[in-house]
Tab-separated table of C-alpha atoms and ligand atoms in Angstrom:
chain	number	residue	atom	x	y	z
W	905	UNK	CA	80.228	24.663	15.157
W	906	UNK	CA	77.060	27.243	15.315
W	907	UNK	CA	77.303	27.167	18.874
W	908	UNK	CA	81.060	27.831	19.371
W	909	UNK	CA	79.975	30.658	17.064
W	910	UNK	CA	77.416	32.077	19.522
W	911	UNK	CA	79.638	31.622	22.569
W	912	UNK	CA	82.426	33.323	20.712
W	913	UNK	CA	80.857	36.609	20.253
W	914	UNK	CA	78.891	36.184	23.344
W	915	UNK	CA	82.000	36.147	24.765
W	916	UNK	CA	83.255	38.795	22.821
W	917	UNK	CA	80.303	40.890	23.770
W	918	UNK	CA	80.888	39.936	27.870
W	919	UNK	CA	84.937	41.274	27.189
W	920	UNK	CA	83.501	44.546	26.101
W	921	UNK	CA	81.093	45.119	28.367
W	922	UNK	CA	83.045	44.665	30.874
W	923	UNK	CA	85.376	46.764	29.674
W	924	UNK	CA	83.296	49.770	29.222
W	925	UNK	CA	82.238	49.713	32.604
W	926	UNK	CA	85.651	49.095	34.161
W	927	UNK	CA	87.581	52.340	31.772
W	928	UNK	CA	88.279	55.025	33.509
W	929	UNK	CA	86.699	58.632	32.805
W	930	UNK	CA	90.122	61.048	32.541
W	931	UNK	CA	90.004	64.496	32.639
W	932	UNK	CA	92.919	65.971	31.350
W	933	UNK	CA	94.819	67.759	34.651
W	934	UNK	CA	94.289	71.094	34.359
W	935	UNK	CA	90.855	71.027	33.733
W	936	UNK	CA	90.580	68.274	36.897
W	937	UNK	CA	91.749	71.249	39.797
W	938	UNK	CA	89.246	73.848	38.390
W	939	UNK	CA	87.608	74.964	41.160
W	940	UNK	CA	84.066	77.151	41.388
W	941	UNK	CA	84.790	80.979	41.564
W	942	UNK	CA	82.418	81.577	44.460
W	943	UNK	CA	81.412	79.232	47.781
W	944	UNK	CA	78.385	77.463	47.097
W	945	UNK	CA	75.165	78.974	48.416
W	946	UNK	CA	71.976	78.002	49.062
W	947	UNK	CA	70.407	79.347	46.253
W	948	UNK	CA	72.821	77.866	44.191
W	949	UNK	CA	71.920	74.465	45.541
W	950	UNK	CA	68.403	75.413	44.739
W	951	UNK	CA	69.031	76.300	41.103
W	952	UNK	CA	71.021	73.719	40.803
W	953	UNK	CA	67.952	71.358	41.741
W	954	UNK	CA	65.813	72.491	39.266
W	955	UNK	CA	68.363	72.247	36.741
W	956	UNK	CA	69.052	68.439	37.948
W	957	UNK	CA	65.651	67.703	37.853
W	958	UNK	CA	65.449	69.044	34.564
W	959	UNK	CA	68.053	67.657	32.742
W	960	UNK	CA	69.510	64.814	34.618
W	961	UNK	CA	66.406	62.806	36.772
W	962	UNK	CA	65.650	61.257	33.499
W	963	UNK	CA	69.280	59.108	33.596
W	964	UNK	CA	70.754	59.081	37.235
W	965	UNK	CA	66.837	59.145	38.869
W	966	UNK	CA	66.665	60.808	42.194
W	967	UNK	CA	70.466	60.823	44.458
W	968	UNK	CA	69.992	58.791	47.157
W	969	UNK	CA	67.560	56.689	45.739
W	970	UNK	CA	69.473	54.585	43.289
W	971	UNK	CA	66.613	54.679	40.797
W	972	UNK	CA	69.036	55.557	37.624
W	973	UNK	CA	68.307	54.418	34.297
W	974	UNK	CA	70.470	50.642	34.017
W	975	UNK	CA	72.466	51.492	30.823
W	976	UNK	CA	75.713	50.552	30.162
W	977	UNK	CA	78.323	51.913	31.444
W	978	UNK	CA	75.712	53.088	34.529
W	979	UNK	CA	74.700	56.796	34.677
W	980	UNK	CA	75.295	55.924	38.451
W	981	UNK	CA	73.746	57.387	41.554
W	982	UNK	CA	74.602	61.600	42.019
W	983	UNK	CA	74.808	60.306	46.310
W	984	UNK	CA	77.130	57.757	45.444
W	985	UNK	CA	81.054	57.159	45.285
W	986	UNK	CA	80.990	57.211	41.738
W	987	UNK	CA	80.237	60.621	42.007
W	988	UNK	CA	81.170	61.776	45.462
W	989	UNK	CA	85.348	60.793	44.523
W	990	UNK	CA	85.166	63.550	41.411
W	991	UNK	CA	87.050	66.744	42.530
W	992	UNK	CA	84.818	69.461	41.276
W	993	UNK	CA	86.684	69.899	38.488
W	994	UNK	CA	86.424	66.443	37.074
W	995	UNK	CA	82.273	66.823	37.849
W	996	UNK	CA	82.499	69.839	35.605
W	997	UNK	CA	84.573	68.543	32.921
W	998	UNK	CA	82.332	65.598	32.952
W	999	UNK	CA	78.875	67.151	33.032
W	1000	UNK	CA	79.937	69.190	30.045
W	1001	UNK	CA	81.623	67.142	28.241
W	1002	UNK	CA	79.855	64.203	28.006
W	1003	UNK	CA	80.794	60.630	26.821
W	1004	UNK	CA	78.465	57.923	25.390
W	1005	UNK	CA	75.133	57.928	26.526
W	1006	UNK	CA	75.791	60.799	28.839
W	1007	UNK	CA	75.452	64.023	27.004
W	1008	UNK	CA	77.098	66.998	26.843
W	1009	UNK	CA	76.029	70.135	28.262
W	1010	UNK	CA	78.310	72.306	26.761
W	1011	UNK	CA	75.770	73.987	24.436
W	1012	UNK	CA	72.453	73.457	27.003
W	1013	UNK	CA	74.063	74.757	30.513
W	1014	UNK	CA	76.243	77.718	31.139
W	1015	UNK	CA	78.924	77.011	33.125
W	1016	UNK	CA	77.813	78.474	36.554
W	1017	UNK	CA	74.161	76.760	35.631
W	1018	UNK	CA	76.560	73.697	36.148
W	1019	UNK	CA	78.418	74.578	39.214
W	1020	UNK	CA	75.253	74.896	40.594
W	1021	UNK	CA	73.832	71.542	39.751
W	1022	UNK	CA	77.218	70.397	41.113
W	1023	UNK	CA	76.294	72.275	44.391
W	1024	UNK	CA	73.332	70.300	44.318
W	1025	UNK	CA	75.001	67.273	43.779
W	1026	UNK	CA	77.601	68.070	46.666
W	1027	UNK	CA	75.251	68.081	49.128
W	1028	UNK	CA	74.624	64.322	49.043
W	1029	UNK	CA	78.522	63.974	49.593
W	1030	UNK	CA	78.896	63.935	53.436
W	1031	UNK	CA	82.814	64.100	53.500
W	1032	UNK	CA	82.678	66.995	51.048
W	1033	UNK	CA	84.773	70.572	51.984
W	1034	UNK	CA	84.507	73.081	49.195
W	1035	UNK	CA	87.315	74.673	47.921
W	1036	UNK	CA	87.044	77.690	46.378
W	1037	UNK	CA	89.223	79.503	43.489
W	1038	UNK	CA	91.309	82.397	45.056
W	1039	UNK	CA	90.087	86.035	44.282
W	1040	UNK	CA	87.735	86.096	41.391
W	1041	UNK	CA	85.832	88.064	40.036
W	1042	UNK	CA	82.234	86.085	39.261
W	1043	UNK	CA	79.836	88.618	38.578
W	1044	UNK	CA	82.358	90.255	36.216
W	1045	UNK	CA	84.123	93.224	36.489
W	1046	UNK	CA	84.085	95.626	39.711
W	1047	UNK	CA	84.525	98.559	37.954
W	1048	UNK	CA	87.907	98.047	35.411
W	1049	UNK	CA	88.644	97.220	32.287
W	1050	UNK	CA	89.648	93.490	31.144
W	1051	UNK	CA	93.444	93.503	29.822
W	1052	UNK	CA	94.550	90.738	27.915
W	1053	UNK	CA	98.359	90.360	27.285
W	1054	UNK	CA	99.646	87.554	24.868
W	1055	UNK	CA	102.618	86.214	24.879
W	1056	UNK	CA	104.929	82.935	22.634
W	1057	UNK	CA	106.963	80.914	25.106
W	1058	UNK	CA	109.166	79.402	22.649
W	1059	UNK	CA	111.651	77.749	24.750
W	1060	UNK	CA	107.771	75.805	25.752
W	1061	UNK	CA	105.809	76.719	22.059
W	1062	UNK	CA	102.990	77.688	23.921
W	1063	UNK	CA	101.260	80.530	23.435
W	1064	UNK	CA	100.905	82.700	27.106
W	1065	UNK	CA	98.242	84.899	28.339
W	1066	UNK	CA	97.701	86.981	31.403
W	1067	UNK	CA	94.072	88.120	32.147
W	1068	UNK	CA	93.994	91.020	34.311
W	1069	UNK	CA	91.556	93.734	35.446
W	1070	UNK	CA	92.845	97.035	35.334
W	1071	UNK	CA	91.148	99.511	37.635
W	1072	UNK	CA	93.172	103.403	37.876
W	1073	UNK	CA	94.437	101.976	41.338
W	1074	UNK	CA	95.122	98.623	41.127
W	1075	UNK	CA	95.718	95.594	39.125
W	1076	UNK	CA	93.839	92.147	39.349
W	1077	UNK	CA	94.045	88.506	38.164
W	1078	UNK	CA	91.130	87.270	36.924
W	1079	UNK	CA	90.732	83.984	38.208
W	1080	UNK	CA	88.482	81.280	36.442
W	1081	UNK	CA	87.787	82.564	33.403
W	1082	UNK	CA	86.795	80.909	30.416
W	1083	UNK	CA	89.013	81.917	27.280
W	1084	UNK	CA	89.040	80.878	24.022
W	1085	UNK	CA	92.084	81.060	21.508
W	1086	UNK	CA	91.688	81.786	17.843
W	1087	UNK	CA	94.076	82.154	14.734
W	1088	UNK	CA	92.450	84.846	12.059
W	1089	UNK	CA	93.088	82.933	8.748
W	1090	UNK	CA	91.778	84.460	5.110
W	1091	UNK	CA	88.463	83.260	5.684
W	1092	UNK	CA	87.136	83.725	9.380
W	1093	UNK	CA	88.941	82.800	12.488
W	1094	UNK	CA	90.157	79.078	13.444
W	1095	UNK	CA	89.838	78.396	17.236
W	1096	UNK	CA	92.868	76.793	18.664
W	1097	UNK	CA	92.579	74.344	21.268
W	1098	UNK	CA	89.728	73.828	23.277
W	1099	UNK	CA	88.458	76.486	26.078
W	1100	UNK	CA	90.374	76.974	29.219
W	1101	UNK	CA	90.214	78.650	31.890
W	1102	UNK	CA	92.808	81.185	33.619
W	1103	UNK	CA	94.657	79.945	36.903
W	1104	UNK	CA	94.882	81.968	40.045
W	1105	UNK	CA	97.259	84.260	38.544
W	1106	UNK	CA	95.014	84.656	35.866
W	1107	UNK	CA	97.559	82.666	33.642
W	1108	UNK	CA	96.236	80.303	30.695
W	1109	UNK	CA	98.301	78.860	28.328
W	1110	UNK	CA	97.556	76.948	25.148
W	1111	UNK	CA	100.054	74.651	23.443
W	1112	UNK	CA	101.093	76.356	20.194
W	1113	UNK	CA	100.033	74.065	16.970
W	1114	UNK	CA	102.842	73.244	15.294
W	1115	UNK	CA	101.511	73.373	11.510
W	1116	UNK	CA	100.102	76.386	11.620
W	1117	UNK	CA	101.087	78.406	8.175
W	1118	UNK	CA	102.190	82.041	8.638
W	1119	UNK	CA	103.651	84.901	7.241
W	1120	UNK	CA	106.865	84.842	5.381
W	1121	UNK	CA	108.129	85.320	8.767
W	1122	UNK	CA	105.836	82.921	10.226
W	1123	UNK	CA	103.596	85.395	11.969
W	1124	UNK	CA	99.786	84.548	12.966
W	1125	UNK	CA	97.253	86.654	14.228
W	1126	UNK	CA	96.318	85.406	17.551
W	1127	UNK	CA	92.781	86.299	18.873
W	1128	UNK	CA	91.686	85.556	22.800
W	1129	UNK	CA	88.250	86.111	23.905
W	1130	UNK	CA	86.780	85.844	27.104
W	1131	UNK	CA	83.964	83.401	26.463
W	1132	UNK	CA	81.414	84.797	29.821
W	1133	UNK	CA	80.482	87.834	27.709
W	1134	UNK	CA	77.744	88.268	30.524
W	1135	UNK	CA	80.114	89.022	32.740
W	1136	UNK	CA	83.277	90.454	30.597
W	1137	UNK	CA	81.293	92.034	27.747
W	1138	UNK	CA	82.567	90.930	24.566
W	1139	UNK	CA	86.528	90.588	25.113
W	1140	UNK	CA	88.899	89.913	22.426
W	1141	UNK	CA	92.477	90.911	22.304
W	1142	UNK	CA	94.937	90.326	19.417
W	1143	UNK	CA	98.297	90.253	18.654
W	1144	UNK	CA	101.318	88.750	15.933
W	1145	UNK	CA	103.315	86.273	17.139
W	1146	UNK	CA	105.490	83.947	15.494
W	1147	UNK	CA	103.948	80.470	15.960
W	1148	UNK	CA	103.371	79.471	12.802
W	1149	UNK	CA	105.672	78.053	9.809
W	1150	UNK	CA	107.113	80.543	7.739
W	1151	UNK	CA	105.270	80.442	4.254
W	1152	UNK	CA	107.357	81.588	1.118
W	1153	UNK	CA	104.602	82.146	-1.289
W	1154	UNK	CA	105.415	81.668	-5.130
W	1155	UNK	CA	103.960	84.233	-7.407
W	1156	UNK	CA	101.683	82.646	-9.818
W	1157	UNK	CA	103.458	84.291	-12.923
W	1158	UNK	CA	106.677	84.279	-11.983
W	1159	UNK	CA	107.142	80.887	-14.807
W	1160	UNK	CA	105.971	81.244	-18.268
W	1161	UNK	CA	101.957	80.499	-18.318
W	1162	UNK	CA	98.998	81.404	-19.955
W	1163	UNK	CA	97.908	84.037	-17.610
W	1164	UNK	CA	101.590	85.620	-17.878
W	1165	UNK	CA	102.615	88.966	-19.431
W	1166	UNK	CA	103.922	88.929	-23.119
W	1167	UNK	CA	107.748	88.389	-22.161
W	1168	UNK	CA	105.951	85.665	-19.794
W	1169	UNK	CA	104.107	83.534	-22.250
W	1170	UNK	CA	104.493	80.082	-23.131
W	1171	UNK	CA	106.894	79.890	-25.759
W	1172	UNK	CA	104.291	77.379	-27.913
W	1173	UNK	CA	101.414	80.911	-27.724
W	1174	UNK	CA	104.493	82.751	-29.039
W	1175	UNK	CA	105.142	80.690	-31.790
W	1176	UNK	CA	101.551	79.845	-32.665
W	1177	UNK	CA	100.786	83.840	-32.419
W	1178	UNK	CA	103.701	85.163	-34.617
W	1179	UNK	CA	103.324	81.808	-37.297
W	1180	UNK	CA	99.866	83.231	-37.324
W	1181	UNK	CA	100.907	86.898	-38.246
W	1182	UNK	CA	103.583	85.659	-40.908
W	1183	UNK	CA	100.842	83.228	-42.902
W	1184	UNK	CA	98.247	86.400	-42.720
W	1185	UNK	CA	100.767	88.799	-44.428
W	1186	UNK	CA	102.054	86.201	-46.506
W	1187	UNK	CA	98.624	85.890	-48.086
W	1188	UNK	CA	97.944	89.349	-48.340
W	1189	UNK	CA	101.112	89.751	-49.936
W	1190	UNK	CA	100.888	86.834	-52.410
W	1191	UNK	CA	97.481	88.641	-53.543
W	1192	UNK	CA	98.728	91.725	-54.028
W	1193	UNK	CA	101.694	90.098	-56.016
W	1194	UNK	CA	99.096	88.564	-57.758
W	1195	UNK	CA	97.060	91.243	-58.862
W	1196	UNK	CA	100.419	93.544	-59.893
W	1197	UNK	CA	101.281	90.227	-62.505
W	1198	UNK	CA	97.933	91.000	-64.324
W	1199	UNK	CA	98.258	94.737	-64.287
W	1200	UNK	CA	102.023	93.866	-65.813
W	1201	UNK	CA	100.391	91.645	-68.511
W	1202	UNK	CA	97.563	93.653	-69.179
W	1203	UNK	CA	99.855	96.741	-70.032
W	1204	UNK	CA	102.480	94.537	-72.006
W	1205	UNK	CA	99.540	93.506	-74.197
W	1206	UNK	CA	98.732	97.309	-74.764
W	1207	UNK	CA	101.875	97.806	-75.898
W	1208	UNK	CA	102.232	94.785	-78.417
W	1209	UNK	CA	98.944	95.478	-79.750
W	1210	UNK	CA	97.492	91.987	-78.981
W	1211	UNK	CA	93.896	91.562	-78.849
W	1212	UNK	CA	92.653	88.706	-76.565
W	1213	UNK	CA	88.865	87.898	-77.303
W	1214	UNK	CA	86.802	87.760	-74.096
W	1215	UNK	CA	85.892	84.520	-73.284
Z	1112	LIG	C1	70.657	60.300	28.657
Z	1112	LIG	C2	71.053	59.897	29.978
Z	1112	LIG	C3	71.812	60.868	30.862
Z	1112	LIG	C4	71.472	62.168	31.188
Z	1112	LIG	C5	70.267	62.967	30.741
Z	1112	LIG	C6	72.513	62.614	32.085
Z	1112	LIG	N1	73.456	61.640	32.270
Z	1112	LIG	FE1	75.109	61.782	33.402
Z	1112	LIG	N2	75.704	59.950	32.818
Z	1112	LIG	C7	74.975	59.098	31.976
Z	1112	LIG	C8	75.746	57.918	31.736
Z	1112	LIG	C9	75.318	56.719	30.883
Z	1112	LIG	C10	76.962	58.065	32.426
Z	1112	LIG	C11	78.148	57.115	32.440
Z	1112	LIG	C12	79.047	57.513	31.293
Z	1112	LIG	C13	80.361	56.757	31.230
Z	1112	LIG	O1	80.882	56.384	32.262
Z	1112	LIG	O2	80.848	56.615	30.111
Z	1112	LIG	C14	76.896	59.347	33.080
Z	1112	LIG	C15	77.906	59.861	33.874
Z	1112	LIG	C16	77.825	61.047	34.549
Z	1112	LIG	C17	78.858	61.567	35.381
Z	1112	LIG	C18	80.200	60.916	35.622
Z	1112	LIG	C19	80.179	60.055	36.847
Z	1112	LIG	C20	81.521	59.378	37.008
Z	1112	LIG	O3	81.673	58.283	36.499
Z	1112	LIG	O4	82.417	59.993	37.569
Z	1112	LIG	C21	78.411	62.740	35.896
Z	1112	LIG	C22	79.141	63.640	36.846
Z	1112	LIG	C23	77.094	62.951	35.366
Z	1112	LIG	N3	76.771	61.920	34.537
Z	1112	LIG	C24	76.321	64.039	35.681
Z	1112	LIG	C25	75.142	64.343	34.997
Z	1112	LIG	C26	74.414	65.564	35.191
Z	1112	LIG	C27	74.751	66.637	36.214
Z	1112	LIG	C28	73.367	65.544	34.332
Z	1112	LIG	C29	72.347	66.615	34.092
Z	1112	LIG	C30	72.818	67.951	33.855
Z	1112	LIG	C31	73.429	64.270	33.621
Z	1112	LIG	N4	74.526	63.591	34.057
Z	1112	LIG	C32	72.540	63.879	32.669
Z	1112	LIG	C33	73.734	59.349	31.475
Z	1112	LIG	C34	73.063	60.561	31.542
């Protein structure tokens, strides 16, 4: 019985290790065709092999060498399939990303401190053609000024933006950009979605949340930064568009409450208040009543002649 025990959740153990290994890494679509805004260099293979040798040798040892750590799933070898079938995208999404033992570099690597370590990486790929993103602007801006325009796709609920560089001659896309989506709320600003990046056309577009609360009217403040302030400076544009729910908002002394004005009390304070009043003046009244009785027999006395020994 003990050992059917063991064999079970050895067993069980087996089923999801083997499953680990076998799942697939997806990366969402859009994020998969990313491509690097510039042809790799040399120097960015350089950097990048520093950067490898920094932060990745540890786990997936040296490429070519299949000396990687023997975790589970495997960090797998950089020179190997594994790696070598990952459009550049998916290496990106991956390497900053993360997922179980492999970290994410998000927060450690900028992203072209990545797409160099991924030009490092590409050069153990023999079969391996770069493509590169059409016209963008990398080192920032050649001389314009960022324009941001947002707009709500309804028929779609998304929420549309075109990223342009506006020089006095001519208008640009820019390509590849990170952007980030907010919604200002009382209290700070609530990101929406994750960061993309803008297409070709320099097009993004972020699927509208669906329980956002709004205006009466359902309006939000939308916020979209450019995330490479290095390159972009600090970027933000906003604008009001209805994407949220409509909020009616009840005013807080529109029943009868506590905090309400005097026609706006409870009834119960009313009643309390004015019995309160009456009983005072009833007293006051009785005592004066009181006191006009004694005066009245005090005088009547005088008049009869009737003297009343002090006690
Ligand atoms: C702490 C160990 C560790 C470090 C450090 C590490 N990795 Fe990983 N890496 C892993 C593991 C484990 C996996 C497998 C994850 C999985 O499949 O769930 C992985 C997977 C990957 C993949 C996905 C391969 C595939 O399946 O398509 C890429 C790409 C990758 N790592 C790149 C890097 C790069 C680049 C660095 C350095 C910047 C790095 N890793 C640092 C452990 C590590």
């Amino acid at each position: 019985m003990k050992n059917a025990y063991i064999l079970a959740i050895l067993f069980a153990f087996a089923v999801l290790s083997v499953q680990a290994q076998k799942s697939n890494w997806e990366v969402p679509a859009d994020k998969a065709e990313r491509l690097s805004p510039a042809t790799f260099t040399p120097e960015n293979v350089k950097s990048g092999e520093t950067i490898y040798n920094a932060n990745c040798v540890s786990c997936h040892g040296n490429p070519g060498q299949k000396n990687f750590v023997p975790l589970n799933p495997e960090p797998g070898d950089p020179a190997d399939a594994k790696f070598s079938m990952n459009l550049d995208g998916e290496l990106l999404y991956k390497i900053q990303e993360g997922r179980g033992a492999m970290p994410s570099f998000k927060a450690t690597l900028s992203t072209s401190q990545v797409w160099d370590v991924i030009a490092f990486i590409r050069t153990f790929h023999k079969d391996y053609a770069q493509e590169v993103a059409a016209e963008v602007i990398r080192s920032g801006l050649s001389g314009g000024k960022v324009a941001i325009q947002l707009v709500y796709n309804e028929a779609k609920h998304t929420i549309d933006a075109l990223v342009t560089e506006v020089k006095p001659e001519e208008v640009k896309a820019i390509s590849g950009a990170d952007v980030k989506l907010f919604a200002k709320r009382y209290f700070g600003e609530a990101a929406i979605d994750e960061v993309k990046a803008t297409n070709n056309d320099g097009k993004v577009s972020f699927s509208a949340p669906s329980d956002l609360p709004g205006d009466t009217a359902g309006n939000i403040e939308l916020i979209l930064k450019l995330v490479d302030e290095e390159a972009f400076g600090e970027v933000a544009q906003s604008a009001v568009l209805p994407v949220g729910k409509p909020t009616i908002t009840h005013s807080l002394i529109e029943k009868r409450a506590m905090w309400g004005t005097v026609q706006k009390a409870p009834l119960w304070i009313l009643f309390m208040y004015s019995g309160g009043v009456l009983a005072a003046w009833s007293v006051i009244f009785f005592i004066f009543f009181q006191l006009r009785q004694i005066y009245m027999a005090g005088k009547k006395d005088e008049e009869t002649g009737v003297v009343r020994e002090e006690i």
